[in-house]
């Protein structure tokens, strides 16, 4: 049976499933015995990383020639479509419904603060004007437009910070296999264009180094040119689905958790503060897959967003525009529904930081500007709940509360909750959702 999204998340949740297997447990145990416990101070985040953490929630956009086939962004590789045949998709790529402003407007209404567009994906086709570096780009397709420029303009108009996904692996460029150094020159020149032609950008998100794990990718040179032209840009390089949360090159600003729940990062003794970001598909594909019905609901997205913020990680949620470049209706509506939840819960979601306050099961606390917020799950028992987790209305005890509490109130309706404080344990009596409401995760402000 095909795994469901929830099975996948469970398997990927910080290797939790592996931990159950004898061999993996022994390996983990041995690693624990030999690896020194992290120690030392937690470094202060550089301003670009601090800004990134406060953006909290972003839109990932996977769009390219593959979108015309509607079977995911790996279709060329999975179906072994010969390059000569696949590259003809350039001649039917019109981008007739692509509108940077419309997409950025959806992100804004979704409560997303940044958007990461696939400027070039593994297929090798660029949505930007490569200015002579390649014949395989949007300006040389029937679209005849620089779509990255339109995306940037739309983002600026809607107050969304634009970022670029850029593949490092390339199924089109002949030098990728045969003449890797020449390929790297091409790749770096491509990235330099993105850093110099579009004004200030929020960051670059690379993906594909895992395809040649032992190659010399000349990361120093690539990241050096980004720092030179875009000193405030985040540098991210996806470590891939099997190496979530790993720390790579010293210039990398954030770890990635591809399709997996981020685990807390122990930053003690790290040479610099690194943020974390979980990216996730809304169904089971990044590029549009018209026969994939396995979609998340607003409830799933709210819970996943909270799970990310619980450990201080960002959440980068994917949309897969259609062949012509429009965001599919279901995706738009679902995002906007979550955006309504965020209108109520924005302050703790964007500004909240982990502060050592832990609740039962999925429940947790965050500190935003000195105010403590408690996130209470499963007030109506059921969805996503793990065995033994607290559920239903009633008392929930949060540990690690080192402040004197005078009131606890729900953010959604201002109702004051009964509470009891004993040393650092705060027990709050969670009330049920008032008839006519269900905000999935209920948040209380503590003062
Ligand atoms: C993977 C896939 C890719 C997708 C990316 C997003 O690395 O190769 O298709 O773009 O994950 O995280």
Tab-separated table of N, CA, C and O and ligand atoms in Angstrom, residues 60 62 73-74 121-122 165 205 207 210 238 258 279 286, ligand 1:
chain	number	residue	atom	x	y	z
A	60	UNK	N	6.692	28.043	-1.301
A	60	UNK	CA	7.628	27.431	-2.239
A	60	UNK	C	6.861	27.299	-3.554
A	60	UNK	O	5.674	26.905	-3.538
A	62	UNK	N	7.082	25.539	-7.246
A	62	UNK	CA	7.746	24.659	-8.210
A	62	UNK	C	7.028	24.777	-9.541
A	62	UNK	O	5.906	24.305	-9.708
A	73	UNK	N	7.696	17.160	-10.995
A	73	UNK	CA	8.890	17.809	-11.568
A	73	UNK	C	10.001	16.826	-11.930
A	73	UNK	O	10.950	17.198	-12.618
A	74	UNK	N	9.864	15.582	-11.481
A	74	UNK	CA	10.869	14.568	-11.817
A	74	UNK	C	10.433	13.730	-13.018
A	74	UNK	O	11.013	12.693	-13.304
A	121	UNK	N	15.037	24.442	-12.254
A	121	UNK	CA	14.961	23.138	-11.569
A	121	UNK	C	15.831	22.128	-12.306
A	121	UNK	O	16.497	22.472	-13.289
A	122	UNK	N	15.829	20.883	-11.837
A	122	UNK	CA	16.758	19.881	-12.381
A	122	UNK	C	16.659	19.739	-13.908
A	122	UNK	O	17.637	19.384	-14.562
A	165	UNK	N	14.947	29.380	-5.532
A	165	UNK	CA	15.450	28.002	-5.563
A	165	UNK	C	16.303	27.927	-6.822
A	165	UNK	O	15.918	28.433	-7.874
A	205	UNK	N	18.396	29.246	-2.527
A	205	UNK	CA	18.083	27.924	-1.963
A	205	UNK	C	18.543	26.909	-3.002
A	205	UNK	O	17.878	26.734	-4.027
A	207	UNK	N	19.788	23.155	-4.525
A	207	UNK	CA	19.308	21.779	-4.395
A	207	UNK	C	19.973	20.919	-5.462
A	207	UNK	O	19.855	21.218	-6.652
A	210	UNK	N	23.519	16.744	-3.518
A	210	UNK	CA	23.416	15.337	-3.106
A	210	UNK	C	23.550	14.388	-4.307
A	210	UNK	O	23.830	13.214	-4.151
A	238	UNK	N	19.948	22.526	0.165
A	238	UNK	CA	19.142	21.399	0.648
A	238	UNK	C	19.997	20.139	0.825
A	238	UNK	O	20.606	19.663	-0.126
A	258	UNK	N	13.564	18.503	4.552
A	258	UNK	CA	12.698	18.259	3.405
A	258	UNK	C	11.662	17.212	3.780
A	258	UNK	O	12.003	16.086	4.105
A	279	UNK	N	10.591	22.232	4.461
A	279	UNK	CA	9.810	22.446	3.245
A	279	UNK	C	8.928	21.222	3.023
A	279	UNK	O	9.300	20.098	3.371
A	286	UNK	N	6.027	18.057	-5.856
A	286	UNK	CA	6.385	19.486	-5.846
A	286	UNK	C	5.818	20.164	-7.099
A	286	UNK	O	5.077	21.139	-7.006
B	1	LIG	C1	14.134	17.336	-3.796
B	1	LIG	C2	13.731	17.116	-5.227
B	1	LIG	C3	13.147	18.284	-5.836
B	1	LIG	C4	12.495	19.314	-4.981
B	1	LIG	C5	13.185	19.493	-3.691
B	1	LIG	C6	12.465	20.433	-2.762
B	1	LIG	O1	15.455	17.551	-3.633
B	1	LIG	O2	14.771	16.660	-6.026
B	1	LIG	O3	12.403	17.945	-6.936
B	1	LIG	O4	12.621	20.482	-5.660
B	1	LIG	O5	13.421	18.317	-3.100
B	1	LIG	O6	12.835	20.253	-1.471
